[in-house]
Amino acid sequence: APAPPAPPATSESSSGVPEGVIDCVVVGGGISGLVTAQALAAEHPGVSYLVTEGRDRVGGNLTSCTNDDGYLWEEGPNSFQPSDAMLKAAVDAGIEDELVLGDPTAPRFVLWGGELLPTPSGPDIVTFRLLSLWGKIRAGLGAVGIKKPLPEHEESVEEYVRRNLGTEVFERLIEPFCSGVYAGNAANLSMKAAFGKVYALEKAGGSIIAGVIKQIQAKKANPPPPRDPRLPPRPAGQTVGSFRKGLQSLPRAIAAKHAENIRVQWKLTGIRKEGSNFQLTYDTPEGMRTIKARSVALTVPAFVAADLLQDSSAGAAEALREFDYPPVAAVTVSYPLSAIREDRKDSSGKLPGFGQLHPRTQGVTTLGTIYSSSLFPGRAPEGHQLLLNYIGGALNRGIKDQTPEQLVEQVDKDLRTMLIKPDAPKPRTIGVRTWVRAIPQFNVGHLDVLERAKRELSAAGLDGVQLGGNYVAGVALGKCVEYGYDLAGDIAKQLKAQKA
């Protein structure tokens, strides 16, 4: 069963409506909205805020579940990169002691030619088998600048990678990565929007390597500010993180700490400008309620924000509806360890690694598989392997019409071609969650559409409405958290200017 919701927030008045004008109302109690609120409280004291959520719990797509048999699984995002922003969020929420990190040496695999081959991880950059010798040479030449120049038009991820690093890097590394992270189509995803930091390297230096060198020089010339002394040490190597009781621990901790400033089951029905302030009308369990605010942070999905803004800015609403959210299903199954193919096990009889990605050219429907119980402790009972599988995406939208049984059957069929013994017993279904509108696609033109939405808001006199959430920040959990802190800073700056 999903973890229980955070306790409902208490109200300042008998009607549940805070009195006076609030500095900022954060609409949406997902991780973007909660971190924005936490950042306002932690870094901008004196700014009054309220978080409103239409559903009966906070946390958005973060959905950690448990059952009585010792399984703990995720039905939304599965982990995060332990960046300083993520570590700060954990510290500010008071749960840094609950952090768990994966093994930085855990291999990641890509299915190619019927084999699960490890991706390069440092010392094996020359010897790894996923790319041919020519594929490695081609990538190296492109990285140092022996390639076609950056074109004037906005490139897709596929165009950029083929031009810079060659066909093999695209087909065997980047295409499955795009499928696994975005559930997207690399021919449509924008390099600038989806992988902006890599795009900026070539833009700055003329090649990827020259861009890296310039970046290093710039950091030496302008060192970053000292690291927050409260943060845990940076993890060694490339790893991922979670919490002992799952990712939902973070939103629950934030909600518990800021309960008096959070309202659940408050469904926003309208936003309108009233003088220099905003009036927000809500349908709540206690009836219709109205809030006055100096600024609004809309951290709901783009299609929800579009409906909320339709009456006050039809142009912004039209732009926001252009963002595509294809369906994705999270299919969690368990097998006895005896069902794992012997050549996939380590010397202790366990399945090592982070997980595996499946290029679409390899005839497998499942996008990728996370080795959940190999990655973090306490995910499955002894002797069992928990696997989280993602299926669907931009090129397989029909999954939204499939039953949980059909999805499990497809995943099991796929896994038996490379990971599970063909004669193994059927898996135990732990959880199946289909997200009909899952991950926003950062396709070519994404940044232009986002800017158009912001311009339309300004033209409608709604400069105090800020857009947030994963379609703005990036789809990774860490990106949403980092943006939440930045958004809080922007809101505080705007409020200061208003009061000046």
Short mmCIF file of C-alpha atoms in Angstrom, two decimals:
data_model
loop_
_atom_site.label_atom_id
_atom_site.label_comp_id
_atom_site.label_asym_id
_atom_site.label_seq_id
_atom_site.Cartn_x
_atom_site.Cartn_y
_atom_site.Cartn_z
CA ALA A 1 0.00 0.00 0.00
CA PRO A 2 1.19 3.57 -0.60
CA ALA A 3 2.71 5.33 2.39
CA PRO A 4 0.02 7.19 4.36
CA PRO A 5 -0.40 10.90 3.60
CA ALA A 6 1.25 13.54 5.71
CA PRO A 7 -0.96 14.83 8.53
CA PRO A 8 -3.29 17.62 7.41
CA ALA A 9 -2.07 21.11 8.13
CA THR A 10 -3.72 23.11 10.88
CA SER A 11 -5.31 26.45 10.07
CA GLU A 12 -4.74 29.90 11.48
CA SER A 13 -8.46 30.67 11.56
CA SER A 14 -11.65 28.72 12.04
CA SER A 15 -12.30 28.84 8.29
CA GLY A 16 -8.86 27.49 7.43
CA VAL A 17 -8.04 30.70 5.56
CA PRO A 18 -4.90 32.62 6.57
CA GLU A 19 -5.75 36.20 7.33
CA GLY A 20 -4.43 39.18 5.38
CA VAL A 21 -2.38 39.10 2.18
CA ILE A 22 0.10 36.23 1.84
CA ASP A 23 3.43 36.98 0.17
CA CYS A 24 3.37 33.80 -1.92
CA VAL A 25 0.87 31.03 -2.60
CA VAL A 26 2.54 27.91 -3.98
CA VAL A 27 0.01 25.99 -6.06
CA GLY A 28 0.90 22.31 -6.16
CA GLY A 29 2.21 20.11 -3.34
CA GLY A 30 4.56 17.99 -5.42
CA ILE A 31 8.28 18.04 -4.75
CA SER A 32 8.75 21.27 -6.76
CA GLY A 33 6.17 23.15 -4.70
CA LEU A 34 7.25 21.71 -1.37
CA VAL A 35 10.93 22.52 -1.91
CA THR A 36 10.02 26.05 -3.03
CA ALA A 37 8.13 26.50 0.24
CA GLN A 38 10.92 24.92 2.29
CA ALA A 39 13.45 27.22 0.61
CA LEU A 40 11.31 30.29 1.36
CA ALA A 41 11.19 29.29 5.02
CA ALA A 42 14.87 28.35 5.31
CA GLU A 43 16.54 31.04 3.21
CA HIS A 44 14.08 33.94 3.06
CA PRO A 45 12.68 34.46 6.57
CA GLY A 46 9.92 36.99 6.72
CA VAL A 47 8.28 35.83 3.50
CA SER A 48 4.84 34.43 4.30
CA TYR A 49 3.71 31.49 2.18
CA LEU A 50 1.01 28.87 1.77
CA VAL A 51 1.13 25.60 -0.21
CA THR A 52 -2.14 24.31 -1.66
CA GLU A 53 -2.64 20.82 -3.08
CA GLY A 54 -5.79 19.54 -4.78
CA ARG A 55 -5.23 15.90 -3.89
CA ASP A 56 -5.45 14.39 -0.41
CA ARG A 57 -1.68 14.03 -0.01
CA VAL A 58 1.47 15.89 -0.92
CA GLY A 59 4.42 14.48 -2.87
CA GLY A 60 3.12 14.51 -6.43
CA ASN A 61 4.54 11.61 -8.44
CA LEU A 62 6.82 10.45 -5.62
CA THR A 63 5.04 7.27 -4.60
CA SER A 64 6.85 4.89 -2.22
CA CYS A 65 4.92 1.74 -1.35
CA THR A 66 5.32 -1.16 1.07
CA ASN A 67 3.58 -4.45 1.77
CA ASP A 68 3.53 -6.96 4.62
CA ASP A 69 6.01 -9.29 2.90
CA GLY A 70 9.02 -6.99 3.22
CA TYR A 71 8.92 -5.21 -0.13
CA LEU A 72 9.52 -1.48 -0.57
CA TRP A 73 9.12 -0.09 -4.07
CA GLU A 74 8.69 3.12 -6.03
CA GLU A 75 5.87 3.73 -8.50
CA GLY A 76 7.20 7.07 -9.76
CA PRO A 77 10.81 8.26 -9.84
CA ASN A 78 13.18 5.65 -8.41
CA SER A 79 16.26 7.58 -7.22
CA PHE A 80 18.18 10.85 -7.51
CA GLN A 81 21.66 12.14 -8.21
CA PRO A 82 22.99 13.20 -4.77
CA SER A 83 23.78 16.79 -5.79
CA ASP A 84 24.35 19.49 -3.20
CA ALA A 85 20.81 20.76 -3.86
CA MET A 86 19.36 17.32 -3.02
CA LEU A 87 21.54 17.03 0.07
CA LYS A 88 20.48 20.53 1.17
CA ALA A 89 16.82 19.58 0.76
CA ALA A 90 17.37 16.55 2.98
CA VAL A 91 19.20 18.61 5.60
CA ASP A 92 16.57 21.37 5.59
CA ALA A 93 13.86 18.71 6.00
CA GLY A 94 15.79 17.07 8.85
CA ILE A 95 16.21 13.63 7.23
CA GLU A 96 19.86 13.61 6.19
CA ASP A 97 20.39 10.59 8.47
CA GLU A 98 17.91 8.62 6.35
CA LEU A 99 19.91 9.00 3.12
CA VAL A 100 21.03 5.79 1.41
CA LEU A 101 23.43 5.71 -1.53
CA GLY A 102 23.98 3.09 -4.19
CA ASP A 103 27.33 1.44 -4.82
CA PRO A 104 29.31 3.87 -7.06
CA THR A 105 30.98 0.89 -8.74
CA ALA A 106 27.66 -0.76 -9.64
CA PRO A 107 27.67 -1.36 -13.40
CA ARG A 108 24.99 -0.12 -15.77
CA PHE A 109 24.12 -2.29 -18.74
CA VAL A 110 22.76 -1.79 -22.25
CA LEU A 111 21.17 -4.58 -24.25
CA TRP A 112 22.98 -4.96 -27.57
CA GLY A 113 23.09 -7.97 -29.87
CA GLY A 114 21.31 -10.14 -27.31
CA GLU A 115 23.86 -9.37 -24.57
CA LEU A 116 23.78 -7.07 -21.56
CA LEU A 117 27.00 -5.08 -21.98
CA PRO A 118 28.37 -2.67 -19.34
CA THR A 119 28.60 1.01 -20.16
CA PRO A 120 32.04 2.66 -19.77
CA SER A 121 32.84 3.70 -16.22
CA GLY A 122 36.35 5.19 -16.26
CA PRO A 123 39.33 2.86 -16.55
CA ASP A 124 37.56 0.64 -19.10
CA ILE A 125 36.85 3.50 -21.51
CA VAL A 126 39.15 1.91 -24.10
CA THR A 127 38.36 -1.77 -23.54
CA PHE A 128 34.58 -1.81 -23.02
CA ARG A 129 32.71 -3.86 -25.64
CA LEU A 130 29.54 -1.82 -26.17
CA LEU A 131 31.24 0.23 -28.90
CA SER A 132 33.42 -1.11 -31.70
CA LEU A 133 36.98 0.18 -32.14
CA TRP A 134 35.79 2.44 -34.96
CA GLY A 135 32.90 3.67 -32.83
CA LYS A 136 35.36 4.73 -30.11
CA ILE A 137 37.69 6.41 -32.62
CA ARG A 138 34.77 8.26 -34.23
CA ALA A 139 33.56 9.49 -30.83
CA GLY A 140 37.05 10.64 -29.86
CA LEU A 141 37.59 12.53 -33.10
CA GLY A 142 34.25 14.30 -32.77
CA ALA A 143 34.84 15.18 -29.13
CA VAL A 144 38.09 17.01 -29.98
CA GLY A 145 36.46 18.90 -32.84
CA ILE A 146 36.90 16.82 -36.01
CA LYS A 147 33.25 17.06 -37.01
CA LYS A 148 30.75 19.29 -38.75
CA PRO A 149 30.22 22.70 -37.06
CA LEU A 150 27.25 23.58 -34.86
CA PRO A 151 24.37 24.48 -37.20
CA GLU A 152 22.18 27.54 -36.79
CA HIS A 153 18.94 25.58 -36.35
CA GLU A 154 17.96 23.93 -33.06
CA GLU A 155 19.21 20.35 -33.18
CA SER A 156 17.48 17.28 -31.86
CA VAL A 157 19.44 15.02 -29.54
CA GLU A 158 19.83 12.55 -32.40
CA GLU A 159 21.21 15.18 -34.79
CA TYR A 160 23.62 16.55 -32.20
CA VAL A 161 25.02 13.19 -31.09
CA ARG A 162 25.36 11.72 -34.57
CA ARG A 163 27.21 14.87 -35.69
CA ASN A 164 29.51 15.07 -32.66
CA LEU A 165 30.07 11.49 -31.55
CA GLY A 166 28.84 9.23 -34.33
CA THR A 167 26.16 6.66 -35.00
CA GLU A 168 27.33 4.01 -32.52
CA VAL A 169 27.33 6.36 -29.53
CA PHE A 170 23.84 7.48 -30.49
CA GLU A 171 22.32 4.04 -31.08
CA ARG A 172 24.01 2.18 -28.22
CA LEU A 173 24.26 4.81 -25.48
CA ILE A 174 22.24 7.97 -26.04
CA GLU A 175 19.04 6.62 -27.62
CA PRO A 176 18.45 4.12 -24.78
CA PHE A 177 19.33 6.83 -22.25
CA CYS A 178 16.70 9.14 -23.77
CA SER A 179 14.18 6.30 -23.66
CA GLY A 180 15.03 5.47 -20.06
CA VAL A 181 15.13 9.02 -18.65
CA TYR A 182 12.57 10.90 -20.77
CA ALA A 183 10.64 7.94 -22.21
CA GLY A 184 11.19 10.11 -25.26
CA ASN A 185 12.09 10.02 -28.92
CA ALA A 186 15.65 11.28 -29.45
CA ALA A 187 14.70 12.42 -32.95
CA ASN A 188 12.34 14.97 -31.35
CA LEU A 189 14.03 15.81 -28.05
CA SER A 190 15.93 19.12 -28.10
CA MET A 191 19.61 18.90 -27.25
CA LYS A 192 19.57 22.49 -25.98
CA ALA A 193 16.52 21.94 -23.78
CA ALA A 194 17.07 18.36 -22.59
CA PHE A 195 20.87 18.33 -22.19
CA GLY A 196 21.69 22.01 -21.94
CA LYS A 197 24.99 21.64 -20.09
CA VAL A 198 26.46 19.36 -22.78
CA TYR A 199 25.07 21.56 -25.52
CA ALA A 200 26.73 24.59 -23.91
CA LEU A 201 30.17 22.92 -24.07
CA GLU A 202 30.30 22.90 -27.86
CA LYS A 203 28.66 26.31 -28.00
CA ALA A 204 31.41 27.77 -25.79
CA GLY A 205 34.45 25.96 -27.12
CA GLY A 206 33.67 24.75 -30.62
CA SER A 207 33.95 21.14 -29.49
CA ILE A 208 32.97 19.14 -26.43
CA ILE A 209 36.55 18.77 -25.14
CA ALA A 210 37.41 22.43 -25.77
CA GLY A 211 34.22 23.38 -23.94
CA VAL A 212 35.21 21.26 -20.94
CA ILE A 213 38.63 22.94 -20.86
CA LYS A 214 37.02 26.40 -20.98
CA GLN A 215 34.64 25.38 -18.20
CA ILE A 216 37.55 24.27 -15.99
CA GLN A 217 39.38 27.54 -16.69
CA ALA A 218 36.27 29.56 -15.85
CA LYS A 219 35.85 27.75 -12.53
CA LYS A 220 39.48 28.46 -11.62
CA ALA A 221 39.04 32.13 -12.46
CA ASN A 222 35.71 32.35 -10.61
CA PRO A 223 35.62 29.70 -7.87
CA PRO A 224 32.16 28.73 -6.60
CA PRO A 225 31.14 29.95 -3.12
CA PRO A 226 32.14 27.78 -0.16
CA ARG A 227 30.09 24.61 0.23
CA ASP A 228 27.36 24.64 2.89
CA PRO A 229 29.10 23.14 5.97
CA ARG A 230 25.85 21.44 7.03
CA LEU A 231 25.89 19.11 4.02
CA PRO A 232 27.11 15.51 4.21
CA PRO A 233 30.35 14.80 2.30
CA ARG A 234 29.98 14.49 -1.47
CA PRO A 235 29.57 10.83 -2.43
CA ALA A 236 32.51 9.29 -4.26
CA GLY A 237 32.06 8.33 -7.90
CA GLN A 238 28.86 8.24 -9.92
CA THR A 239 26.07 7.01 -7.71
CA VAL A 240 22.39 7.52 -6.95
CA GLY A 241 20.53 8.09 -3.73
CA SER A 242 17.25 7.49 -1.94
CA PHE A 243 16.00 7.31 1.64
CA ARG A 244 15.68 4.26 3.88
CA LYS A 245 11.89 4.30 3.62
CA GLY A 246 11.76 5.47 0.01
CA LEU A 247 11.71 8.76 -1.88
CA GLN A 248 8.38 9.80 -0.40
CA SER A 249 10.25 10.37 2.87
CA LEU A 250 11.33 13.79 1.57
CA PRO A 251 7.90 15.30 0.82
CA ARG A 252 6.49 13.76 4.00
CA ALA A 253 9.26 15.31 6.09
CA ILE A 254 8.80 18.73 4.49
CA ALA A 255 5.03 18.52 4.99
CA ALA A 256 5.38 17.55 8.64
CA LYS A 257 7.80 20.40 9.29
CA HIS A 258 5.65 23.02 7.56
CA ALA A 259 2.19 21.57 8.27
CA GLU A 260 0.67 24.86 9.34
CA ASN A 261 1.45 26.32 5.89
CA ILE A 262 0.01 23.47 3.81
CA ARG A 263 -3.56 22.73 2.73
CA VAL A 264 -4.55 19.49 1.02
CA GLN A 265 -7.80 18.87 -0.87
CA TRP A 266 -7.81 22.53 -1.82
CA LYS A 267 -8.69 22.64 -5.52
CA LEU A 268 -7.90 25.93 -7.19
CA THR A 269 -10.74 27.08 -9.43
CA GLY A 270 -9.51 30.50 -10.50
CA ILE A 271 -6.75 33.11 -10.38
CA ARG A 272 -7.38 36.77 -11.07
CA LYS A 273 -5.53 40.02 -10.54
CA GLU A 274 -7.06 42.39 -8.01
CA GLY A 275 -5.14 45.64 -7.84
CA SER A 276 -1.53 44.80 -7.09
CA ASN A 277 -2.44 41.41 -5.60
CA PHE A 278 -3.88 38.12 -6.78
CA GLN A 279 -7.13 36.53 -5.70
CA LEU A 280 -7.19 32.72 -5.69
CA THR A 281 -10.48 30.88 -5.28
CA TYR A 282 -10.53 27.33 -3.94
CA ASP A 283 -13.03 24.52 -3.60
CA THR A 284 -12.19 22.96 -0.22
CA PRO A 285 -13.80 20.33 2.05
CA GLU A 286 -15.11 23.29 4.10
CA GLY A 287 -16.61 25.04 1.03
CA MET A 288 -15.37 27.83 -1.24
CA ARG A 289 -12.43 29.83 0.11
CA THR A 290 -10.58 32.88 -1.22
CA ILE A 291 -6.91 33.75 -0.64
CA LYS A 292 -5.14 37.01 -1.43
CA ALA A 293 -1.46 36.87 -2.39
CA ARG A 294 1.29 39.15 -3.66
CA SER A 295 2.76 36.38 -5.84
CA VAL A 296 1.85 32.91 -7.08
CA ALA A 297 4.16 29.96 -7.84
CA LEU A 298 2.38 27.54 -10.19
CA THR A 299 4.26 24.25 -9.77
CA VAL A 300 1.53 21.98 -11.18
CA PRO A 301 1.94 20.15 -14.53
CA ALA A 302 1.70 22.34 -17.63
CA PHE A 303 -1.70 20.98 -18.66
CA VAL A 304 -3.11 21.75 -15.19
CA ALA A 305 -1.60 25.23 -15.21
CA ALA A 306 -3.18 25.79 -18.65
CA ASP A 307 -6.67 25.12 -17.31
CA LEU A 308 -6.09 27.40 -14.30
CA LEU A 309 -4.86 30.27 -16.49
CA GLN A 310 -7.43 29.94 -19.29
CA ASP A 311 -9.61 32.83 -18.13
CA SER A 312 -6.82 35.19 -17.08
CA SER A 313 -4.34 34.51 -19.91
CA ALA A 314 -5.63 32.45 -22.83
CA GLY A 315 -2.30 32.94 -24.64
CA ALA A 316 -0.28 31.42 -21.80
CA ALA A 317 -2.78 28.57 -21.52
CA GLU A 318 -2.48 27.84 -25.25
CA ALA A 319 1.33 27.68 -25.00
CA LEU A 320 1.28 25.44 -21.94
CA ARG A 321 -1.02 22.96 -23.66
CA GLU A 322 1.61 22.38 -26.34
CA PHE A 323 3.82 20.36 -23.98
CA ASP A 324 3.54 16.62 -24.54
CA TYR A 325 3.26 14.15 -21.64
CA PRO A 326 3.26 10.57 -23.02
CA PRO A 327 2.16 7.67 -20.78
CA VAL A 328 4.59 5.50 -18.82
CA ALA A 329 3.92 2.47 -16.64
CA ALA A 330 6.06 1.48 -13.65
CA VAL A 331 5.88 -2.30 -13.40
CA THR A 332 7.47 -3.79 -10.28
CA VAL A 333 7.96 -7.55 -10.13
CA SER A 334 9.90 -9.99 -7.96
CA TYR A 335 11.68 -13.22 -8.85
CA PRO A 336 13.50 -15.69 -6.64
CA LEU A 337 17.25 -15.26 -7.07
CA SER A 338 17.30 -18.74 -8.56
CA ALA A 339 15.41 -17.32 -11.56
CA ILE A 340 18.28 -14.98 -12.47
CA ARG A 341 20.56 -16.31 -15.20
CA GLU A 342 23.80 -17.62 -13.74
CA ASP A 343 25.99 -15.45 -15.99
CA ARG A 344 24.33 -12.33 -14.53
CA LYS A 345 25.21 -13.19 -10.91
CA ASP A 346 28.32 -12.28 -8.95
CA SER A 347 30.41 -14.67 -6.84
CA SER A 348 27.94 -14.40 -3.96
CA GLY A 349 24.99 -15.43 -6.12
CA LYS A 350 23.47 -11.91 -6.21
CA LEU A 351 22.54 -9.70 -9.17
CA PRO A 352 25.03 -6.80 -9.23
CA GLY A 353 24.44 -3.46 -10.88
CA PHE A 354 22.22 -0.43 -11.15
CA GLY A 355 20.06 -1.71 -13.97
CA GLN A 356 19.78 -1.99 -17.74
CA LEU A 357 18.52 0.00 -20.73
CA HIS A 358 17.06 -1.39 -23.93
CA PRO A 359 17.60 0.40 -27.26
CA ARG A 360 14.42 0.27 -29.30
CA THR A 361 16.35 -1.34 -32.18
CA GLN A 362 16.88 -4.47 -30.08
CA GLY A 363 13.31 -5.76 -30.31
CA VAL A 364 12.42 -5.29 -26.63
CA THR A 365 9.34 -3.32 -25.56
CA THR A 366 10.39 -2.53 -21.98
CA LEU A 367 12.40 0.70 -21.88
CA GLY A 368 14.61 -0.25 -18.96
CA THR A 369 14.90 -2.17 -15.71
CA ILE A 370 16.17 -0.99 -12.31
CA TYR A 371 17.69 -3.63 -10.03
CA SER A 372 15.91 -2.12 -7.01
CA SER A 373 16.97 -4.61 -4.34
CA SER A 374 20.57 -4.61 -5.60
CA LEU A 375 20.71 -0.83 -5.46
CA PHE A 376 19.36 -0.03 -1.98
CA PRO A 377 18.94 -2.06 1.23
CA GLY A 378 15.59 -3.22 2.58
CA ARG A 379 13.78 -3.41 -0.75
CA ALA A 380 13.00 -7.16 -0.85
CA PRO A 381 13.06 -10.19 1.43
CA GLU A 382 16.17 -12.35 1.42
CA GLY A 383 16.45 -14.66 -1.58
CA HIS A 384 14.32 -12.45 -3.86
CA GLN A 385 15.17 -9.89 -6.53
CA LEU A 386 13.01 -6.79 -6.93
CA LEU A 387 12.95 -5.28 -10.43
CA LEU A 388 11.34 -1.96 -11.38
CA ASN A 389 10.55 -1.81 -15.09
CA TYR A 390 9.43 1.17 -17.17
CA ILE A 391 7.36 0.67 -20.29
CA GLY A 392 5.56 3.06 -22.65
CA GLY A 393 6.72 6.53 -23.62
CA ALA A 394 6.55 8.68 -26.73
CA LEU A 395 6.77 5.73 -29.13
CA ASN A 396 4.51 3.31 -27.23
CA ARG A 397 1.44 5.27 -26.12
CA GLY A 398 -0.84 2.26 -26.30
CA ILE A 399 0.25 1.08 -22.86
CA LYS A 400 -2.34 3.37 -21.30
CA ASP A 401 -5.02 1.00 -22.62
CA GLN A 402 -3.34 -2.20 -21.40
CA THR A 403 -4.28 -4.03 -18.21
CA PRO A 404 -1.76 -4.53 -15.39
CA GLU A 405 -1.69 -8.23 -16.29
CA GLN A 406 -0.79 -7.46 -19.90
CA LEU A 407 1.98 -5.10 -18.83
CA VAL A 408 3.48 -7.67 -16.46
CA GLU A 409 3.27 -10.33 -19.17
CA GLN A 410 5.17 -8.10 -21.62
CA VAL A 411 7.87 -7.20 -19.08
CA ASP A 412 8.32 -10.84 -18.10
CA LYS A 413 8.57 -11.87 -21.77
CA ASP A 414 11.25 -9.23 -22.36
CA LEU A 415 13.30 -10.09 -19.27
CA ARG A 416 13.43 -13.77 -20.22
CA THR A 417 15.41 -12.86 -23.34
CA MET A 418 18.43 -11.60 -21.40
CA LEU A 419 18.14 -11.58 -17.57
CA ILE A 420 15.70 -14.26 -16.36
CA LYS A 421 16.00 -17.97 -17.10
CA PRO A 422 13.50 -19.00 -19.82
CA ASP A 423 12.09 -21.78 -17.61
CA ALA A 424 11.85 -19.67 -14.43
CA PRO A 425 8.51 -19.45 -12.60
CA LYS A 426 6.27 -16.49 -13.34
CA PRO A 427 7.15 -13.34 -11.42
CA ARG A 428 5.23 -12.09 -8.44
CA THR A 429 3.53 -8.81 -9.29
CA ILE A 430 4.39 -6.27 -6.58
CA GLY A 431 2.93 -3.13 -8.11
CA VAL A 432 1.78 -1.69 -11.44
CA ARG A 433 1.17 2.02 -11.86
CA THR A 434 0.30 3.59 -15.22
CA TRP A 435 0.89 7.31 -15.41
CA VAL A 436 -1.35 8.43 -18.28
CA ARG A 437 0.47 11.77 -18.46
CA ALA A 438 3.93 10.97 -17.18
CA ILE A 439 7.03 12.87 -18.30
CA PRO A 440 7.04 16.21 -20.16
CA GLN A 441 8.96 15.98 -23.41
CA PHE A 442 11.67 18.61 -23.88
CA ASN A 443 11.24 18.51 -27.64
CA VAL A 444 12.67 20.89 -30.22
CA GLY A 445 11.05 24.28 -29.59
CA HIS A 446 10.41 23.56 -25.88
CA LEU A 447 12.30 26.59 -24.57
CA ASP A 448 10.63 28.89 -27.10
CA VAL A 449 7.16 27.69 -26.05
CA LEU A 450 8.05 28.18 -22.39
CA GLU A 451 9.24 31.72 -23.06
CA ARG A 452 6.05 32.41 -25.01
CA ALA A 453 3.97 31.30 -22.01
CA LYS A 454 5.93 33.67 -19.76
CA ARG A 455 5.53 36.57 -22.20
CA GLU A 456 1.79 35.96 -22.39
CA LEU A 457 1.54 36.01 -18.60
CA SER A 458 3.36 39.34 -18.53
CA ALA A 459 1.17 40.77 -21.30
CA ALA A 460 -1.91 39.80 -19.26
CA GLY A 461 -0.57 41.71 -16.25
CA LEU A 462 0.35 38.51 -14.40
CA ASP A 463 4.05 39.21 -13.78
CA GLY A 464 3.68 37.92 -10.24
CA VAL A 465 2.77 34.41 -11.46
CA GLN A 466 5.88 32.21 -11.65
CA LEU A 467 5.94 28.90 -13.50
CA GLY A 468 7.67 25.89 -11.94
CA GLY A 469 7.66 22.11 -12.01
CA ASN A 470 9.48 19.53 -14.09
CA TYR A 471 8.47 20.96 -17.48
CA VAL A 472 10.39 24.11 -16.46
CA ALA A 473 13.20 22.72 -14.30
CA GLY A 474 13.97 19.39 -15.99
CA VAL A 475 12.54 15.93 -15.48
CA ALA A 476 15.08 14.61 -12.95
CA LEU A 477 14.10 14.80 -9.28
CA GLY A 478 17.31 16.69 -8.46
CA LYS A 479 16.56 19.29 -11.14
CA CYS A 480 13.15 19.99 -9.59
CA VAL A 481 14.72 20.38 -6.16
CA GLU A 482 17.47 22.68 -7.42
CA TYR A 483 14.92 24.79 -9.28
CA GLY A 484 12.76 25.01 -6.16
CA TYR A 485 15.57 26.79 -4.31
CA ASP A 486 16.17 29.08 -7.30
CA LEU A 487 12.46 29.84 -7.65
CA ALA A 488 12.24 30.77 -3.98
CA GLY A 489 15.09 33.23 -4.53
CA ASP A 490 13.34 34.75 -7.54
CA ILE A 491 10.09 35.12 -5.57
CA ALA A 492 11.86 36.79 -2.63
CA LYS A 493 13.64 39.18 -5.00
CA GLN A 494 10.37 40.05 -6.72
CA LEU A 495 8.59 40.66 -3.42
CA LYS A 496 11.41 42.91 -2.24
CA ALA A 497 11.13 44.96 -5.41
CA GLN A 498 7.36 45.25 -4.94
CA LYS A 499 7.73 46.52 -1.40
CA ALA A 500 10.54 48.96 -2.24
#
